[in-house]
Amino acid sequence: MEIEDPVTETIVGFLARIGIPVTIEPVAGKTFIPGAQVRDGGLVFDPMMLPYPGDLLHEAGHIAVTDPALRPALTEVSQDPGEEMAAIAWSYAAALEAGVDPAEVFHPFGYKGESARLLSDFTGGRYVGLPMLEWFGMTAAPGKGEAAGLPEYPAMARWLR
């Protein structure tokens, strides 16, 4: 199975570079993200069944913000609202770092109809979930980087919690 979509290829390359395992294989059954699932702390996806490549970054965000002690066994993303917001903020920063248009992540069919608002918030400097990334020591809020000794969001000190 090969990746034919350049956005998907860029995302997979970025995830490999930061240490999130990606496996390309058929994904059977119903999954929260069509054609993709989290398995054993990595991302498994079927490029023929994945309608929105940006969804890979959001799912990877869940992997990235998971407690490192729990990550290797992760097969289902956390339903914790704080971790969901952290995954959203992570996916925006990851899109920018990977060179992917954030509109690929915040496509019109995601986030329960709130994609446009989220994209507007992030591009307008209103960073939902940033406090969680700060708490995890992954980045600092704009204007607080020097004091924290961390790069300022959307730049990240590290991509995995």
Short mmCIF file of C-alpha atoms in Angstrom, two decimals:
data_model
loop_
_atom_site.label_atom_id
_atom_site.label_comp_id
_atom_site.label_asym_id
_atom_site.label_seq_id
_atom_site.Cartn_x
_atom_site.Cartn_y
_atom_site.Cartn_z
CA MET A 1 0.00 0.00 0.00
CA GLU A 2 1.46 3.34 -1.01
CA ILE A 3 0.73 6.93 -0.11
CA GLU A 4 -0.33 8.88 -3.16
CA ASP A 5 -1.48 12.10 -1.51
CA PRO A 6 1.36 14.64 -0.96
CA VAL A 7 -0.24 16.06 2.21
CA THR A 8 -0.50 12.59 3.73
CA GLU A 9 3.09 11.87 2.75
CA THR A 10 4.26 15.11 4.41
CA ILE A 11 2.34 14.30 7.60
CA VAL A 12 3.68 10.74 7.78
CA GLY A 13 7.24 12.02 7.28
CA PHE A 14 6.80 14.54 10.08
CA LEU A 15 5.37 11.93 12.46
CA ALA A 16 8.26 9.58 11.73
CA ARG A 17 10.74 12.39 12.36
CA ILE A 18 9.30 13.19 15.80
CA GLY A 19 9.02 9.56 16.91
CA ILE A 20 5.37 8.61 16.48
CA PRO A 21 5.23 5.18 14.83
CA VAL A 22 3.07 5.02 11.70
CA THR A 23 1.91 1.79 10.08
CA ILE A 24 0.18 1.69 6.72
CA GLU A 25 -2.22 -1.21 6.44
CA PRO A 26 -5.92 -1.89 5.96
CA VAL A 27 -8.06 -0.67 8.85
CA ALA A 28 -11.14 -2.83 9.24
CA GLY A 29 -14.36 -1.93 10.95
CA LYS A 30 -15.74 1.34 12.18
CA THR A 31 -13.21 3.72 13.70
CA PHE A 32 -13.62 7.19 15.14
CA ILE A 33 -11.47 8.60 12.32
CA PRO A 34 -12.36 6.74 9.11
CA GLY A 35 -9.40 4.70 7.92
CA ALA A 36 -7.23 5.37 10.98
CA GLN A 37 -6.77 4.14 14.53
CA VAL A 38 -4.34 4.32 17.41
CA ARG A 39 -2.69 1.01 18.22
CA ASP A 40 0.05 0.29 20.74
CA GLY A 41 1.07 3.94 20.97
CA GLY A 42 1.31 4.39 17.22
CA LEU A 43 -0.89 5.41 14.35
CA VAL A 44 -2.27 2.84 11.90
CA PHE A 45 -4.02 4.04 8.78
CA ASP A 46 -5.23 2.98 5.36
CA PRO A 47 -4.50 5.72 2.80
CA MET A 48 -7.33 4.46 0.58
CA MET A 49 -9.89 4.85 3.38
CA LEU A 50 -8.70 8.13 4.94
CA PRO A 51 -10.86 10.99 3.64
CA TYR A 52 -9.04 13.84 5.47
CA PRO A 53 -5.25 13.56 5.86
CA GLY A 54 -5.22 16.28 8.54
CA ASP A 55 -7.05 13.89 10.84
CA LEU A 56 -3.75 12.02 11.19
CA LEU A 57 -2.26 15.04 12.95
CA HIS A 58 -5.12 15.23 15.40
CA GLU A 59 -4.90 11.54 16.25
CA ALA A 60 -1.13 11.85 16.54
CA GLY A 61 -1.73 14.75 18.91
CA HIS A 62 -3.53 12.38 21.25
CA ILE A 63 -0.54 10.03 21.15
CA ALA A 64 1.88 12.91 21.70
CA VAL A 65 0.15 14.32 24.78
CA THR A 66 -0.45 10.96 26.45
CA ASP A 67 1.56 10.26 29.59
CA PRO A 68 4.78 8.62 28.33
CA ALA A 69 4.33 5.71 30.76
CA LEU A 70 0.96 4.93 29.16
CA ARG A 71 1.82 5.71 25.53
CA PRO A 72 3.28 2.30 24.48
CA ALA A 73 0.02 0.52 25.33
CA LEU A 74 -2.29 3.24 24.00
CA THR A 75 -5.02 1.79 21.79
CA GLU A 76 -7.78 4.26 22.47
CA VAL A 77 -7.42 8.01 22.76
CA SER A 78 -8.28 9.67 26.03
CA GLN A 79 -11.72 11.18 26.45
CA ASP A 80 -10.28 13.64 28.97
CA PRO A 81 -11.33 17.17 27.89
CA GLY A 82 -7.93 18.62 28.82
CA GLU A 83 -6.08 16.10 26.70
CA GLU A 84 -8.52 16.69 23.83
CA MET A 85 -7.78 20.43 23.95
CA ALA A 86 -4.05 19.71 24.17
CA ALA A 87 -4.30 17.43 21.11
CA ILE A 88 -6.08 20.21 19.21
CA ALA A 89 -3.37 22.75 20.08
CA TRP A 90 -0.65 20.20 19.31
CA SER A 91 -2.15 19.44 15.90
CA TYR A 92 -2.16 23.12 14.93
CA ALA A 93 1.49 23.53 15.92
CA ALA A 94 2.36 20.26 14.17
CA ALA A 95 0.68 21.37 10.95
CA LEU A 96 2.73 24.56 10.92
CA GLU A 97 5.97 22.69 11.71
CA ALA A 98 5.29 20.09 9.02
CA GLY A 99 4.43 22.73 6.42
CA VAL A 100 0.80 21.61 6.15
CA ASP A 101 -2.02 24.13 5.85
CA PRO A 102 -3.88 24.09 9.20
CA ALA A 103 -7.12 24.00 7.19
CA GLU A 104 -6.20 20.36 6.46
CA VAL A 105 -6.51 19.64 10.18
CA PHE A 106 -9.52 21.87 10.77
CA HIS A 107 -11.49 20.71 7.72
CA PRO A 108 -15.23 21.42 7.53
CA PHE A 109 -16.23 17.88 8.50
CA GLY A 110 -14.38 17.67 11.81
CA TYR A 111 -14.66 18.96 15.35
CA LYS A 112 -18.45 18.66 15.55
CA GLY A 113 -19.00 21.65 13.29
CA GLU A 114 -16.51 23.85 15.14
CA SER A 115 -13.62 23.61 12.66
CA ALA A 116 -13.99 27.11 11.22
CA ARG A 117 -14.14 28.64 14.69
CA LEU A 118 -11.10 26.69 15.86
CA LEU A 119 -9.11 27.64 12.78
CA SER A 120 -10.09 31.28 13.26
CA ASP A 121 -9.11 31.11 16.93
CA PHE A 122 -5.69 29.64 16.20
CA THR A 123 -4.87 31.93 13.30
CA GLY A 124 -6.04 34.85 15.45
CA GLY A 125 -3.72 33.93 18.32
CA ARG A 126 -6.41 32.47 20.58
CA TYR A 127 -4.85 29.14 21.43
CA VAL A 128 -7.34 26.65 22.84
CA GLY A 129 -5.44 23.96 24.74
CA LEU A 130 -2.17 25.86 25.06
CA PRO A 131 -2.26 25.82 28.90
CA MET A 132 -2.16 22.01 28.82
CA LEU A 133 0.87 21.99 26.50
CA GLU A 134 2.54 24.47 28.87
CA TRP A 135 1.70 22.30 31.87
CA PHE A 136 3.26 19.31 30.07
CA GLY A 137 6.43 21.42 29.55
CA MET A 138 6.18 21.22 25.76
CA THR A 139 6.03 24.96 24.96
CA ALA A 140 5.39 28.40 26.46
CA ALA A 141 2.66 30.94 25.80
CA PRO A 142 3.61 33.91 23.65
CA GLY A 143 5.49 36.43 25.77
CA LYS A 144 6.44 33.82 28.40
CA GLY A 145 9.11 31.83 26.56
CA GLU A 146 12.18 33.58 27.90
CA ALA A 147 11.05 33.29 31.52
CA ALA A 148 10.11 29.63 31.05
CA GLY A 149 13.21 28.79 29.03
CA LEU A 150 11.01 27.36 26.28
CA PRO A 151 10.12 28.34 22.74
CA GLU A 152 6.86 30.22 22.39
CA TYR A 153 3.82 28.50 20.89
CA PRO A 154 3.28 27.48 18.15
CA ALA A 155 6.96 26.49 18.33
CA MET A 156 7.52 23.47 20.55
CA ALA A 157 10.42 22.47 22.80
CA ARG A 158 9.48 18.84 22.25
CA TRP A 159 6.76 17.04 20.35
CA LEU A 160 6.16 14.19 22.79
CA ARG A 161 5.07 14.68 26.40
#
